[in-house]
Amino acid sequence: MENIGYILLAIVALCWLVAVLVGMIAAFPFGLIGLVGILGIGFLLAKVVKDRLANKEDDHYSKTVDQ
């Protein structure tokens, strides 16, 4: 059930992102500013995920510290 919820949210997020990108392309000269902003946020998000996956200390604390 949880996986189905995540899949549905991913589909909605993907559709929203496509709609935003199409709208920015339609507003051509000024839409490029938003497109560059979205790319910047995407690169920062990818860096955060990469750093989190590579950090052994966070894995240790999440497995051993009582909550």
Short mmCIF file of N, CA and C in Angstrom, two decimals:
data_model
loop_
_atom_site.label_atom_id
_atom_site.label_comp_id
_atom_site.label_asym_id
_atom_site.label_seq_id
_atom_site.Cartn_x
_atom_site.Cartn_y
_atom_site.Cartn_z
N MET A 1 0.82 -1.19 0.00
CA MET A 1 0.00 0.00 0.00
C MET A 1 0.86 1.26 0.00
N GLU A 2 1.92 1.23 0.80
CA GLU A 2 2.79 2.40 0.88
C GLU A 2 3.48 2.66 -0.46
N ASN A 3 3.90 1.57 -1.12
CA ASN A 3 4.56 1.72 -2.41
C ASN A 3 3.61 2.30 -3.46
N ILE A 4 2.36 1.91 -3.41
CA ILE A 4 1.38 2.45 -4.35
C ILE A 4 1.22 3.95 -4.14
N GLY A 5 1.19 4.37 -2.88
CA GLY A 5 1.11 5.80 -2.58
C GLY A 5 2.30 6.56 -3.12
N TYR A 6 3.50 6.01 -2.93
CA TYR A 6 4.70 6.66 -3.46
C TYR A 6 4.68 6.73 -4.99
N ILE A 7 4.22 5.67 -5.61
CA ILE A 7 4.15 5.65 -7.08
C ILE A 7 3.17 6.71 -7.58
N LEU A 8 2.01 6.80 -6.94
CA LEU A 8 1.03 7.80 -7.35
C LEU A 8 1.56 9.22 -7.14
N LEU A 9 2.23 9.46 -6.01
CA LEU A 9 2.82 10.79 -5.79
C LEU A 9 3.90 11.10 -6.81
N ALA A 10 4.69 10.11 -7.18
CA ALA A 10 5.73 10.32 -8.19
C ALA A 10 5.11 10.65 -9.54
N ILE A 11 4.03 10.00 -9.89
CA ILE A 11 3.35 10.28 -11.16
C ILE A 11 2.80 11.70 -11.16
N VAL A 12 2.17 12.11 -10.07
CA VAL A 12 1.63 13.47 -9.98
C VAL A 12 2.76 14.50 -10.05
N ALA A 13 3.86 14.25 -9.33
CA ALA A 13 5.00 15.18 -9.35
C ALA A 13 5.59 15.28 -10.75
N LEU A 14 5.70 14.16 -11.45
CA LEU A 14 6.22 14.17 -12.81
C LEU A 14 5.31 14.95 -13.75
N CYS A 15 4.00 14.74 -13.64
CA CYS A 15 3.05 15.49 -14.48
C CYS A 15 3.13 16.98 -14.19
N TRP A 16 3.25 17.35 -12.90
CA TRP A 16 3.36 18.76 -12.54
C TRP A 16 4.63 19.36 -13.12
N LEU A 17 5.74 18.64 -13.03
CA LEU A 17 7.00 19.13 -13.56
C LEU A 17 6.94 19.31 -15.07
N VAL A 18 6.32 18.38 -15.76
CA VAL A 18 6.16 18.52 -17.22
C VAL A 18 5.30 19.73 -17.55
N ALA A 19 4.23 19.95 -16.80
CA ALA A 19 3.37 21.11 -17.04
C ALA A 19 4.12 22.41 -16.80
N VAL A 20 4.95 22.46 -15.76
CA VAL A 20 5.74 23.66 -15.48
C VAL A 20 6.73 23.91 -16.60
N LEU A 21 7.41 22.86 -17.04
CA LEU A 21 8.39 23.02 -18.12
C LEU A 21 7.74 23.47 -19.42
N VAL A 22 6.59 22.90 -19.74
CA VAL A 22 5.88 23.30 -20.96
C VAL A 22 5.45 24.76 -20.86
N GLY A 23 4.97 25.17 -19.69
CA GLY A 23 4.57 26.56 -19.50
C GLY A 23 5.74 27.52 -19.63
N MET A 24 6.91 27.11 -19.14
CA MET A 24 8.08 27.98 -19.24
C MET A 24 8.59 28.08 -20.67
N ILE A 25 8.48 27.00 -21.40
CA ILE A 25 8.89 27.04 -22.80
C ILE A 25 7.90 27.90 -23.59
N ALA A 26 6.62 27.86 -23.23
CA ALA A 26 5.62 28.66 -23.93
C ALA A 26 5.86 30.16 -23.69
N ALA A 27 6.35 30.52 -22.50
CA ALA A 27 6.68 31.92 -22.19
C ALA A 27 8.16 32.11 -22.47
N PHE A 28 8.55 31.93 -23.71
CA PHE A 28 9.95 31.71 -24.09
C PHE A 28 10.98 32.62 -23.45
N PRO A 29 11.03 33.89 -23.70
CA PRO A 29 12.22 34.59 -23.21
C PRO A 29 12.30 34.63 -21.69
N PHE A 30 11.18 34.83 -21.03
CA PHE A 30 11.19 34.93 -19.57
C PHE A 30 11.10 33.56 -18.91
N GLY A 31 10.60 32.58 -19.62
CA GLY A 31 10.52 31.23 -19.08
C GLY A 31 11.87 30.59 -18.87
N LEU A 32 12.86 31.05 -19.61
CA LEU A 32 14.21 30.49 -19.45
C LEU A 32 14.78 30.78 -18.07
N ILE A 33 14.40 31.89 -17.47
CA ILE A 33 14.87 32.21 -16.13
C ILE A 33 14.38 31.15 -15.14
N GLY A 34 13.12 30.81 -15.21
CA GLY A 34 12.58 29.76 -14.34
C GLY A 34 13.17 28.41 -14.63
N LEU A 35 13.44 28.14 -15.90
CA LEU A 35 14.04 26.86 -16.29
C LEU A 35 15.43 26.72 -15.70
N VAL A 36 16.20 27.79 -15.72
CA VAL A 36 17.54 27.77 -15.12
C VAL A 36 17.43 27.58 -13.60
N GLY A 37 16.44 28.20 -12.99
CA GLY A 37 16.22 28.03 -11.55
C GLY A 37 15.88 26.59 -11.20
N ILE A 38 15.02 25.96 -11.98
CA ILE A 38 14.66 24.57 -11.73
C ILE A 38 15.87 23.66 -11.92
N LEU A 39 16.69 23.93 -12.91
CA LEU A 39 17.91 23.13 -13.11
C LEU A 39 18.86 23.28 -11.92
N GLY A 40 18.99 24.50 -11.41
CA GLY A 40 19.85 24.72 -10.24
C GLY A 40 19.37 23.95 -9.03
N ILE A 41 18.08 23.99 -8.78
CA ILE A 41 17.51 23.25 -7.65
C ILE A 41 17.70 21.75 -7.85
N GLY A 42 17.54 21.29 -9.07
CA GLY A 42 17.74 19.87 -9.37
C GLY A 42 19.16 19.42 -9.10
N PHE A 43 20.14 20.23 -9.51
CA PHE A 43 21.54 19.88 -9.25
C PHE A 43 21.84 19.86 -7.75
N LEU A 44 21.30 20.84 -7.01
CA LEU A 44 21.51 20.85 -5.56
C LEU A 44 20.86 19.65 -4.88
N LEU A 45 19.68 19.27 -5.33
CA LEU A 45 19.00 18.10 -4.78
C LEU A 45 19.80 16.83 -5.06
N ALA A 46 20.34 16.72 -6.27
CA ALA A 46 21.16 15.55 -6.60
C ALA A 46 22.41 15.50 -5.72
N LYS A 47 23.01 16.65 -5.43
CA LYS A 47 24.19 16.69 -4.56
C LYS A 47 23.84 16.25 -3.15
N VAL A 48 22.70 16.70 -2.63
CA VAL A 48 22.27 16.31 -1.28
C VAL A 48 22.05 14.80 -1.20
N VAL A 49 21.38 14.25 -2.19
CA VAL A 49 21.12 12.80 -2.19
C VAL A 49 22.44 12.03 -2.29
N LYS A 50 23.34 12.48 -3.14
CA LYS A 50 24.64 11.82 -3.29
C LYS A 50 25.43 11.87 -1.99
N ASP A 51 25.46 13.03 -1.34
CA ASP A 51 26.18 13.16 -0.07
C ASP A 51 25.56 12.28 1.01
N ARG A 52 24.26 12.20 1.04
CA ARG A 52 23.57 11.38 2.05
C ARG A 52 23.86 9.91 1.84
N LEU A 53 23.88 9.45 0.62
CA LEU A 53 24.13 8.05 0.35
C LEU A 53 25.58 7.67 0.64
N ALA A 54 26.50 8.61 0.52
CA ALA A 54 27.91 8.32 0.73
C ALA A 54 28.35 8.51 2.18
N ASN A 55 27.48 9.01 3.07
CA ASN A 55 27.88 9.32 4.44
C ASN A 55 27.67 8.11 5.34
N LYS A 56 28.76 7.48 5.77
CA LYS A 56 28.68 6.29 6.62
C LYS A 56 28.28 6.65 8.05
N GLU A 57 28.63 7.85 8.51
CA GLU A 57 28.31 8.25 9.88
C GLU A 57 26.80 8.35 10.08
N ASP A 58 26.08 8.91 9.11
CA ASP A 58 24.62 8.99 9.22
C ASP A 58 24.00 7.61 9.27
N ASP A 59 24.54 6.68 8.49
CA ASP A 59 24.02 5.31 8.50
C ASP A 59 24.23 4.67 9.87
N HIS A 60 25.40 4.91 10.45
CA HIS A 60 25.69 4.34 11.77
C HIS A 60 24.70 4.85 12.81
N TYR A 61 24.46 6.16 12.85
CA TYR A 61 23.56 6.73 13.85
C TYR A 61 22.11 6.30 13.62
N SER A 62 21.71 6.20 12.38
CA SER A 62 20.32 5.81 12.13
C SER A 62 20.07 4.36 12.50
N LYS A 63 21.11 3.52 12.51
CA LYS A 63 20.94 2.11 12.86
C LYS A 63 21.11 1.84 14.35
N THR A 64 21.94 2.64 15.04
CA THR A 64 22.29 2.30 16.42
C THR A 64 21.65 3.18 17.49
N VAL A 65 21.27 4.39 17.18
CA VAL A 65 20.72 5.29 18.20
C VAL A 65 19.24 4.97 18.43
N ASP A 66 18.87 4.82 19.72
CA ASP A 66 17.46 4.55 20.04
C ASP A 66 16.63 5.80 19.80
N GLN A 67 15.44 5.58 19.31
CA GLN A 67 14.56 6.72 19.04
C GLN A 67 13.43 6.77 20.02
#
